[in-house]
mmCIF file with all atom_site columns, N, CA and C in Angstrom:
data_model
loop_
_atom_site.group_PDB
_atom_site.id
_atom_site.type_symbol
_atom_site.label_atom_id
_atom_site.label_alt_id
_atom_site.label_comp_id
_atom_site.label_asym_id
_atom_site.label_entity_id
_atom_site.label_seq_id
_atom_site.pdbx_PDB_ins_code
_atom_site.Cartn_x
_atom_site.Cartn_y
_atom_site.Cartn_z
_atom_site.occupancy
_atom_site.B_iso_or_equiv
_atom_site.pdbx_formal_charge
_atom_site.auth_seq_id
_atom_site.auth_comp_id
_atom_site.auth_asym_id
_atom_site.auth_atom_id
_atom_site.pdbx_PDB_model_num
ATOM 1   N N  . MET Z 1 1  ? 124.339 70.968  95.947  1.00 58.00 ? 1  MET Z N  1
ATOM 2   C CA . MET Z 1 1  ? 123.626 71.242  97.168  1.00 58.00 ? 1  MET Z CA 1
ATOM 3   C C  . MET Z 1 1  ? 123.075 72.663  97.100  1.00 58.00 ? 1  MET Z C  1
ATOM 4   N N  . SER Z 1 2  ? 121.780 72.809  97.345  1.00 59.00 ? 2  SER Z N  1
ATOM 5   C CA . SER Z 1 2  ? 121.171 74.141  97.309  1.00 59.00 ? 2  SER Z CA 1
ATOM 6   C C  . SER Z 1 2  ? 121.129 74.738  98.710  1.00 59.00 ? 2  SER Z C  1
ATOM 7   N N  . ILE Z 1 3  ? 121.247 76.027  98.748  1.00 61.00 ? 3  ILE Z N  1
ATOM 8   C CA . ILE Z 1 3  ? 121.207 76.743  100.021 1.00 61.00 ? 3  ILE Z CA 1
ATOM 9   C C  . ILE Z 1 3  ? 119.820 77.351  100.168 1.00 61.00 ? 3  ILE Z C  1
ATOM 10  N N  . THR Z 1 4  ? 119.165 77.048  101.271 1.00 58.00 ? 4  THR Z N  1
ATOM 11  C CA . THR Z 1 4  ? 117.837 77.581  101.539 1.00 58.00 ? 4  THR Z CA 1
ATOM 12  C C  . THR Z 1 4  ? 117.978 78.858  102.351 1.00 58.00 ? 4  THR Z C  1
ATOM 13  N N  . PRO Z 1 5  ? 117.282 79.941  101.951 1.00 60.00 ? 5  PRO Z N  1
ATOM 14  C CA . PRO Z 1 5  ? 117.372 81.164  102.736 1.00 60.00 ? 5  PRO Z CA 1
ATOM 15  C C  . PRO Z 1 5  ? 116.819 80.953  104.144 1.00 60.00 ? 5  PRO Z C  1
ATOM 16  N N  . ALA Z 1 6  ? 117.436 81.595  105.103 1.00 65.00 ? 6  ALA Z N  1
ATOM 17  C CA . ALA Z 1 6  ? 117.004 81.463  106.494 1.00 65.00 ? 6  ALA Z CA 1
ATOM 18  C C  . ALA Z 1 6  ? 115.667 82.161  106.706 1.00 65.00 ? 6  ALA Z C  1
ATOM 19  N N  . THR Z 1 7  ? 114.834 81.565  107.528 1.00 71.00 ? 7  THR Z N  1
ATOM 20  C CA . THR Z 1 7  ? 113.562 82.182  107.888 1.00 71.00 ? 7  THR Z CA 1
ATOM 21  C C  . THR Z 1 7  ? 113.850 83.319  108.850 1.00 71.00 ? 7  THR Z C  1
ATOM 22  N N  . PRO Z 1 8  ? 113.298 84.509  108.597 1.00 75.00 ? 8  PRO Z N  1
ATOM 23  C CA . PRO Z 1 8  ? 113.561 85.619  109.511 1.00 75.00 ? 8  PRO Z CA 1
ATOM 24  C C  . PRO Z 1 8  ? 113.012 85.331  110.899 1.00 75.00 ? 8  PRO Z C  1
ATOM 25  N N  . SER Z 1 9  ? 113.706 85.819  111.897 1.00 87.00 ? 9  SER Z N  1
ATOM 26  C CA . SER Z 1 9  ? 113.269 85.675  113.277 1.00 87.00 ? 9  SER Z CA 1
ATOM 27  C C  . SER Z 1 9  ? 113.325 87.053  113.923 1.00 87.00 ? 9  SER Z C  1
ATOM 28  N N  . TYR Z 1 10 ? 112.302 87.378  114.665 1.00 96.00 ? 10 TYR Z N  1
ATOM 29  C CA . TYR Z 1 10 ? 112.200 88.701  115.275 1.00 96.00 ? 10 TYR Z CA 1
ATOM 30  C C  . TYR Z 1 10 ? 112.329 88.591  116.785 1.00 96.00 ? 10 TYR Z C  1
ATOM 31  N N  . GLU Z 1 11 ? 112.943 89.606  117.413 1.00 96.00 ? 11 GLU Z N  1
ATOM 32  C CA . GLU Z 1 11 ? 113.138 89.618  118.860 1.00 96.00 ? 11 GLU Z CA 1
ATOM 33  C C  . GLU Z 1 11 ? 111.786 89.707  119.555 1.00 96.00 ? 11 GLU Z C  1
ATOM 34  N N  . ALA Z 1 12 ? 111.565 88.833  120.508 1.00 94.00 ? 12 ALA Z N  1
ATOM 35  C CA . ALA Z 1 12 ? 110.259 88.688  121.156 1.00 94.00 ? 12 ALA Z CA 1
ATOM 36  C C  . ALA Z 1 12 ? 109.756 89.968  121.821 1.00 94.00 ? 12 ALA Z C  1
ATOM 37  N N  . GLU Z 1 13 ? 110.609 90.678  122.510 1.00 94.00 ? 13 GLU Z N  1
ATOM 38  C CA . GLU Z 1 13 ? 110.174 91.845  123.289 1.00 94.00 ? 13 GLU Z CA 1
ATOM 39  C C  . GLU Z 1 13 ? 110.161 93.148  122.502 1.00 94.00 ? 13 GLU Z C  1
ATOM 40  N N  . THR Z 1 14 ? 110.592 93.123  121.263 1.00 97.00 ? 14 THR Z N  1
ATOM 41  C CA . THR Z 1 14 ? 110.642 94.330  120.438 1.00 97.00 ? 14 THR Z CA 1
ATOM 42  C C  . THR Z 1 14 ? 109.320 94.506  119.710 1.00 97.00 ? 14 THR Z C  1
ATOM 43  N N  . THR Z 1 15 ? 108.847 95.756  119.628 1.00 98.00 ? 15 THR Z N  1
ATOM 44  C CA . THR Z 1 15 ? 107.641 96.064  118.862 1.00 98.00 ? 15 THR Z CA 1
ATOM 45  C C  . THR Z 1 15 ? 108.054 96.469  117.455 1.00 98.00 ? 15 THR Z C  1
ATOM 46  N N  . TYR Z 1 16 ? 107.335 95.963  116.466 1.00 98.00 ? 16 TYR Z N  1
ATOM 47  C CA . TYR Z 1 16 ? 107.643 96.223  115.062 1.00 98.00 ? 16 TYR Z CA 1
ATOM 48  C C  . TYR Z 1 16 ? 106.452 96.857  114.358 1.00 98.00 ? 16 TYR Z C  1
ATOM 49  N N  . ALA Z 1 17 ? 106.748 97.763  113.434 1.00 98.00 ? 17 ALA Z N  1
ATOM 50  C CA . ALA Z 1 17 ? 105.764 98.231  112.459 1.00 98.00 ? 17 ALA Z CA 1
ATOM 51  C C  . ALA Z 1 17 ? 105.992 97.350  111.242 1.00 98.00 ? 17 ALA Z C  1
ATOM 52  N N  . PHE Z 1 18 ? 104.921 96.731  110.731 1.00 98.00 ? 18 PHE Z N  1
ATOM 53  C CA . PHE Z 1 18 ? 105.116 95.788  109.632 1.00 98.00 ? 18 PHE Z CA 1
ATOM 54  C C  . PHE Z 1 18 ? 103.943 95.776  108.667 1.00 98.00 ? 18 PHE Z C  1
ATOM 55  N N  . ARG Z 1 19 ? 104.216 95.234  107.495 1.00 98.00 ? 19 ARG Z N  1
ATOM 56  C CA . ARG Z 1 19 ? 103.204 94.987  106.464 1.00 98.00 ? 19 ARG Z CA 1
ATOM 57  C C  . ARG Z 1 19 ? 103.343 93.539  106.012 1.00 98.00 ? 19 ARG Z C  1
ATOM 58  N N  . VAL Z 1 20 ? 102.224 92.955  105.641 1.00 98.00 ? 20 VAL Z N  1
ATOM 59  C CA . VAL Z 1 20 ? 102.240 91.591  105.111 1.00 98.00 ? 20 VAL Z CA 1
ATOM 60  C C  . VAL Z 1 20 ? 102.160 91.636  103.587 1.00 98.00 ? 20 VAL Z C  1
ATOM 61  N N  . ARG Z 1 21 ? 102.644 90.591  102.935 1.00 98.00 ? 21 ARG Z N  1
ATOM 62  C CA . ARG Z 1 21 ? 102.622 90.514  101.464 1.00 98.00 ? 21 ARG Z CA 1
ATOM 63  C C  . ARG Z 1 21 ? 101.244 90.145  100.925 1.00 98.00 ? 21 ARG Z C  1
ATOM 64  N N  . ARG Z 1 22 ? 100.508 89.395  101.711 1.00 97.00 ? 22 ARG Z N  1
ATOM 65  C CA . ARG Z 1 22 ? 99.185  88.917  101.298 1.00 97.00 ? 22 ARG Z CA 1
ATOM 66  C C  . ARG Z 1 22 ? 98.323  88.812  102.555 1.00 97.00 ? 22 ARG Z C  1
ATOM 67  N N  . VAL Z 1 23 ? 97.052  88.538  102.392 1.00 98.00 ? 23 VAL Z N  1
ATOM 68  C CA . VAL Z 1 23 ? 96.174  88.360  103.550 1.00 98.00 ? 23 VAL Z CA 1
ATOM 69  C C  . VAL Z 1 23 ? 96.733  87.222  104.396 1.00 98.00 ? 23 VAL Z C  1
ATOM 70  N N  . ALA Z 1 24 ? 96.878  87.485  105.694 1.00 98.00 ? 24 ALA Z N  1
ATOM 71  C CA . ALA Z 1 24 ? 97.430  86.484  106.607 1.00 98.00 ? 24 ALA Z CA 1
ATOM 72  C C  . ALA Z 1 24 ? 96.523  86.373  107.826 1.00 98.00 ? 24 ALA Z C  1
ATOM 73  N N  . TRP Z 1 25 ? 96.288  85.158  108.255 1.00 97.00 ? 25 TRP Z N  1
ATOM 74  C CA . TRP Z 1 25 ? 95.453  84.892  109.425 1.00 97.00 ? 25 TRP Z CA 1
ATOM 75  C C  . TRP Z 1 25 ? 96.320  84.464  110.595 1.00 97.00 ? 25 TRP Z C  1
ATOM 76  N N  . LEU Z 1 26 ? 95.949  84.936  111.775 1.00 96.00 ? 26 LEU Z N  1
ATOM 77  C CA . LEU Z 1 26 ? 96.561  84.479  113.019 1.00 96.00 ? 26 LEU Z CA 1
ATOM 78  C C  . LEU Z 1 26 ? 95.407  84.284  113.988 1.00 96.00 ? 26 LEU Z C  1
ATOM 79  N N  . GLY Z 1 27 ? 95.007  83.045  114.174 1.00 93.00 ? 27 GLY Z N  1
ATOM 80  C CA . GLY Z 1 27 ? 93.785  82.770  114.920 1.00 93.00 ? 27 GLY Z CA 1
ATOM 81  C C  . GLY Z 1 27 ? 92.607  83.323  114.139 1.00 93.00 ? 27 GLY Z C  1
ATOM 82  N N  . SER Z 1 28 ? 91.783  84.141  114.786 1.00 96.00 ? 28 SER Z N  1
ATOM 83  C CA . SER Z 1 28 ? 90.633  84.731  114.094 1.00 96.00 ? 28 SER Z CA 1
ATOM 84  C C  . SER Z 1 28 ? 90.938  86.132  113.571 1.00 96.00 ? 28 SER Z C  1
ATOM 85  N N  . PHE Z 1 29 ? 92.168  86.589  113.735 1.00 95.00 ? 29 PHE Z N  1
ATOM 86  C CA . PHE Z 1 29 ? 92.542  87.939  113.310 1.00 95.00 ? 29 PHE Z CA 1
ATOM 87  C C  . PHE Z 1 29 ? 93.127  87.907  111.902 1.00 95.00 ? 29 PHE Z C  1
ATOM 88  N N  . LYS Z 1 30 ? 92.657  88.829  111.060 1.00 97.00 ? 30 LYS Z N  1
ATOM 89  C CA . LYS Z 1 30 ? 93.109  88.892  109.668 1.00 97.00 ? 30 LYS Z CA 1
ATOM 90  C C  . LYS Z 1 30 ? 93.985  90.126  109.473 1.00 97.00 ? 30 LYS Z C  1
ATOM 91  N N  . TYR Z 1 31 ? 95.206  89.919  108.969 1.00 98.00 ? 31 TYR Z N  1
ATOM 92  C CA . TYR Z 1 31 ? 96.123  91.006  108.631 1.00 98.00 ? 31 TYR Z CA 1
ATOM 93  C C  . TYR Z 1 31 ? 96.011  91.267  107.137 1.00 98.00 ? 31 TYR Z C  1
ATOM 94  N N  . LEU Z 1 32 ? 95.783  92.519  106.762 1.00 98.00 ? 32 LEU Z N  1
ATOM 95  C CA . LEU Z 1 32 ? 95.634  92.886  105.358 1.00 98.00 ? 32 LEU Z CA 1
ATOM 96  C C  . LEU Z 1 32 ? 96.878  93.602  104.857 1.00 98.00 ? 32 LEU Z C  1
ATOM 97  N N  . PRO Z 1 33 ? 97.265  93.368  103.601 1.00 97.00 ? 33 PRO Z N  1
ATOM 98  C CA . PRO Z 1 33 ? 98.490  93.977  103.070 1.00 97.00 ? 33 PRO Z CA 1
ATOM 99  C C  . PRO Z 1 33 ? 98.408  95.489  102.896 1.00 97.00 ? 33 PRO Z C  1
ATOM 100 N N  . ARG Z 1 34 ? 97.222  96.049  102.823 1.00 95.00 ? 34 ARG Z N  1
ATOM 101 C CA . ARG Z 1 34 ? 97.103  97.495  102.624 1.00 95.00 ? 34 ARG Z CA 1
ATOM 102 C C  . ARG Z 1 34 ? 97.369  98.294  103.901 1.00 95.00 ? 34 ARG Z C  1
ATOM 103 N N  . ASP Z 1 35 ? 97.363  97.620  105.063 1.00 95.00 ? 35 ASP Z N  1
ATOM 104 C CA . ASP Z 1 35 ? 97.500  98.301  106.350 1.00 95.00 ? 35 ASP Z CA 1
ATOM 105 C C  . ASP Z 1 35 ? 98.902  98.147  106.925 1.00 95.00 ? 35 ASP Z C  1
ATOM 106 N N  . GLU Z 1 36 ? 99.321  99.162  107.712 1.00 97.00 ? 36 GLU Z N  1
ATOM 107 C CA . GLU Z 1 36 ? 100.540 99.014  108.503 1.00 97.00 ? 36 GLU Z CA 1
ATOM 108 C C  . GLU Z 1 36 ? 100.104 98.545  109.881 1.00 97.00 ? 36 GLU Z C  1
ATOM 109 N N  . HIS Z 1 37 ? 100.741 97.505  110.372 1.00 98.00 ? 37 HIS Z N  1
ATOM 110 C CA . HIS Z 1 37 ? 100.390 96.910  111.659 1.00 98.00 ? 37 HIS Z CA 1
ATOM 111 C C  . HIS Z 1 37 ? 101.533 97.129  112.637 1.00 98.00 ? 37 HIS Z C  1
ATOM 112 N N  . ARG Z 1 38 ? 101.222 97.029  113.920 1.00 98.00 ? 38 ARG Z N  1
ATOM 113 C CA . ARG Z 1 38 ? 102.242 97.069  114.973 1.00 98.00 ? 38 ARG Z CA 1
ATOM 114 C C  . ARG Z 1 38 ? 102.008 95.894  115.904 1.00 98.00 ? 38 ARG Z C  1
ATOM 115 N N  . ALA Z 1 39 ? 103.092 95.173  116.192 1.00 97.00 ? 39 ALA Z N  1
ATOM 116 C CA . ALA Z 1 39 ? 102.978 94.011  117.067 1.00 97.00 ? 39 ALA Z CA 1
ATOM 117 C C  . ALA Z 1 39 ? 104.357 93.626  117.585 1.00 97.00 ? 39 ALA Z C  1
ATOM 118 N N  . ALA Z 1 40 ? 104.352 92.800  118.617 1.00 98.00 ? 40 ALA Z N  1
ATOM 119 C CA . ALA Z 1 40 ? 105.597 92.285  119.190 1.00 98.00 ? 40 ALA Z CA 1
ATOM 120 C C  . ALA Z 1 40 ? 106.213 91.246  118.261 1.00 98.00 ? 40 ALA Z C  1
ATOM 121 N N  . GLY Z 1 41 ? 107.493 91.035  118.424 1.00 98.00 ? 41 GLY Z N  1
ATOM 122 C CA . GLY Z 1 41 ? 108.210 90.060  117.614 1.00 98.00 ? 41 GLY Z CA 1
ATOM 123 C C  . GLY Z 1 41 ? 107.633 88.658  117.717 1.00 98.00 ? 41 GLY Z C  1
ATOM 124 N N  . THR Z 1 42 ? 107.077 88.307  118.881 1.00 97.00 ? 42 THR Z N  1
ATOM 125 C CA . THR Z 1 42 ? 106.461 86.984  119.029 1.00 97.00 ? 42 THR Z CA 1
ATOM 126 C C  . THR Z 1 42 ? 105.300 86.806  118.057 1.00 97.00 ? 42 THR Z C  1
ATOM 127 N N  . THR Z 1 43 ? 104.551 87.871  117.829 1.00 97.00 ? 43 THR Z N  1
ATOM 128 C CA . THR Z 1 43 ? 103.435 87.813  116.884 1.00 97.00 ? 43 THR Z CA 1
ATOM 129 C C  . THR Z 1 43 ? 103.950 87.614  115.465 1.00 97.00 ? 43 THR Z C  1
ATOM 130 N N  . LEU Z 1 44 ? 104.989 88.342  115.087 1.00 98.00 ? 44 LEU Z N  1
ATOM 131 C CA . LEU Z 1 44 ? 105.559 88.175  113.750 1.00 98.00 ? 44 LEU Z CA 1
ATOM 132 C C  . LEU Z 1 44 ? 106.097 86.763  113.559 1.00 98.00 ? 44 LEU Z C  1
ATOM 133 N N  . ASN Z 1 45 ? 106.749 86.218  114.573 1.00 97.00 ? 45 ASN Z N  1
ATOM 134 C CA . ASN Z 1 45 ? 107.268 84.853  114.481 1.00 97.00 ? 45 ASN Z CA 1
ATOM 135 C C  . ASN Z 1 45 ? 106.132 83.842  114.308 1.00 97.00 ? 45 ASN Z C  1
ATOM 136 N N  . ARG Z 1 46 ? 105.007 84.054  114.998 1.00 97.00 ? 46 ARG Z N  1
ATOM 137 C CA . ARG Z 1 46 ? 103.845 83.165  114.831 1.00 97.00 ? 46 ARG Z CA 1
ATOM 138 C C  . ARG Z 1 46 ? 103.230 83.313  113.450 1.00 97.00 ? 46 ARG Z C  1
ATOM 139 N N  . LEU Z 1 47 ? 103.175 84.548  112.934 1.00 97.00 ? 47 LEU Z N  1
ATOM 140 C CA . LEU Z 1 47 ? 102.664 84.760  111.577 1.00 97.00 ? 47 LEU Z CA 1
ATOM 141 C C  . LEU Z 1 47 ? 103.480 83.954  110.570 1.00 97.00 ? 47 LEU Z C  1
ATOM 142 N N  . ILE Z 1 48 ? 104.792 83.970  110.734 1.00 97.00 ? 48 ILE Z N  1
ATOM 143 C CA . ILE Z 1 48 ? 105.679 83.225  109.839 1.00 97.00 ? 48 ILE Z CA 1
ATOM 144 C C  . ILE Z 1 48 ? 105.437 81.722  109.972 1.00 97.00 ? 48 ILE Z C  1
ATOM 145 N N  . GLU Z 1 49 ? 105.309 81.236  111.202 1.00 96.00 ? 49 GLU Z N  1
ATOM 146 C CA . GLU Z 1 49 ? 105.067 79.806  111.427 1.00 96.00 ? 49 GLU Z CA 1
ATOM 147 C C  . GLU Z 1 49 ? 103.779 79.342  110.756 1.00 96.00 ? 49 GLU Z C  1
ATOM 148 N N  . GLU Z 1 50 ? 102.727 80.158  110.847 1.00 96.00 ? 50 GLU Z N  1
ATOM 149 C CA . GLU Z 1 50 ? 101.414 79.740  110.368 1.00 96.00 ? 50 GLU Z CA 1
ATOM 150 C C  . GLU Z 1 50 ? 101.141 80.093  108.909 1.00 96.00 ? 50 GLU Z C  1
ATOM 151 N N  . ASN Z 1 51 ? 101.859 81.087  108.348 1.00 97.00 ? 51 ASN Z N  1
ATOM 152 C CA . ASN Z 1 51 ? 101.560 81.554  106.994 1.00 97.00 ? 51 ASN Z CA 1
ATOM 153 C C  . ASN Z 1 51 ? 102.725 81.443  106.022 1.00 97.00 ? 51 ASN Z C  1
ATOM 154 N N  . GLY Z 1 52 ? 103.875 80.994  106.493 1.00 96.00 ? 52 GLY Z N  1
ATOM 155 C CA . GLY Z 1 52 ? 105.025 80.815  105.611 1.00 96.00 ? 52 GLY Z CA 1
ATOM 156 C C  . GLY Z 1 52 ? 106.070 81.904  105.778 1.00 96.00 ? 52 GLY Z C  1
ATOM 157 N N  . PRO Z 1 53 ? 107.310 81.618  105.390 1.00 95.00 ? 53 PRO Z N  1
ATOM 158 C CA . PRO Z 1 53 ? 108.425 82.534  105.629 1.00 95.00 ? 53 PRO Z CA 1
ATOM 159 C C  . PRO Z 1 53 ? 108.383 83.816  104.807 1.00 95.00 ? 53 PRO Z C  1
ATOM 160 N N  . ASP Z 1 54 ? 107.566 83.865  103.762 1.00 95.00 ? 54 ASP Z N  1
ATOM 161 C CA . ASP Z 1 54 ? 107.513 85.062  102.917 1.00 95.00 ? 54 ASP Z CA 1
ATOM 162 C C  . ASP Z 1 54 ? 106.330 85.975  103.228 1.00 95.00 ? 54 ASP Z C  1
ATOM 163 N N  . VAL Z 1 55 ? 105.628 85.736  104.331 1.00 97.00 ? 55 VAL Z N  1
ATOM 164 C CA . VAL Z 1 55 ? 104.414 86.502  104.637 1.00 97.00 ? 55 VAL Z CA 1
ATOM 165 C C  . VAL Z 1 55 ? 104.706 87.959  105.019 1.00 97.00 ? 55 VAL Z C  1
ATOM 166 N N  . ILE Z 1 56 ? 105.851 88.239  105.639 1.00 97.00 ? 56 ILE Z N  1
ATOM 167 C CA . ILE Z 1 56 ? 106.186 89.597  106.068 1.00 97.00 ? 56 ILE Z CA 1
ATOM 168 C C  . ILE Z 1 56 ? 106.880 90.325  104.920 1.00 97.00 ? 56 ILE Z C  1
ATOM 169 N N  . ALA Z 1 57 ? 106.283 91.432  104.477 1.00 97.00 ? 57 ALA Z N  1
ATOM 170 C CA . ALA Z 1 57 ? 106.877 92.222  103.394 1.00 97.00 ? 57 ALA Z CA 1
ATOM 171 C C  . ALA Z 1 57 ? 107.931 93.175  103.942 1.00 97.00 ? 57 ALA Z C  1
ATOM 172 N N  . LEU Z 1 58 ? 107.637 93.782  105.084 1.00 96.00 ? 58 LEU Z N  1
ATOM 173 C CA . LEU Z 1 58 ? 108.519 94.789  105.670 1.00 96.00 ? 58 LEU Z CA 1
ATOM 174 C C  . LEU Z 1 58 ? 108.279 94.821  107.165 1.00 96.00 ? 58 LEU Z C  1
ATOM 175 N N  . ALA Z 1 59 ? 109.332 94.883  107.949 1.00 97.00 ? 59 ALA Z N  1
ATOM 176 C CA . ALA Z 1 59 ? 109.205 94.998  109.402 1.00 97.00 ? 59 ALA Z CA 1
ATOM 177 C C  . ALA Z 1 59 ? 110.363 95.823  109.932 1.00 97.00 ? 59 ALA Z C  1
ATOM 178 N N  . GLU Z 1 60 ? 110.024 96.861  110.693 1.00 98.00 ? 60 GLU Z N  1
ATOM 179 C CA . GLU Z 1 60 ? 111.040 97.719  111.300 1.00 98.00 ? 60 GLU Z CA 1
ATOM 180 C C  . GLU Z 1 60 ? 110.716 97.926  112.770 1.00 98.00 ? 60 GLU Z C  1
ATOM 181 N N  . PRO Z 1 61 ? 111.723 97.875  113.638 1.00 98.00 ? 61 PRO Z N  1
ATOM 182 C CA . PRO Z 1 61 ? 111.472 98.120  115.059 1.00 98.00 ? 61 PRO Z CA 1
ATOM 183 C C  . PRO Z 1 61 ? 111.027 99.564  115.289 1.00 98.00 ? 61 PRO Z C  1
ATOM 184 N N  . VAL Z 1 62 ? 110.131 99.743  116.248 1.00 95.00 ? 62 VAL Z N  1
ATOM 185 C CA . VAL Z 1 62 ? 109.680 101.105 116.592 1.00 95.00 ? 62 VAL Z CA 1
ATOM 186 C C  . VAL Z 1 62 ? 109.996 101.413 118.032 1.00 95.00 ? 62 VAL Z C  1
#
């Protein structure tokens, strides 16, 4: 039996500074890996849902 790593989940009301591993789309907005972004945990959770569990390279609460 293989163990699958858990998908990260971020607190909805917390703001995070984050980077993506690759170009990621959320609606019509494009997140680029060269930029540092800031968004609520709900946004990060949606990014994961729409782009896969490995899309977030780094995320820290601010």
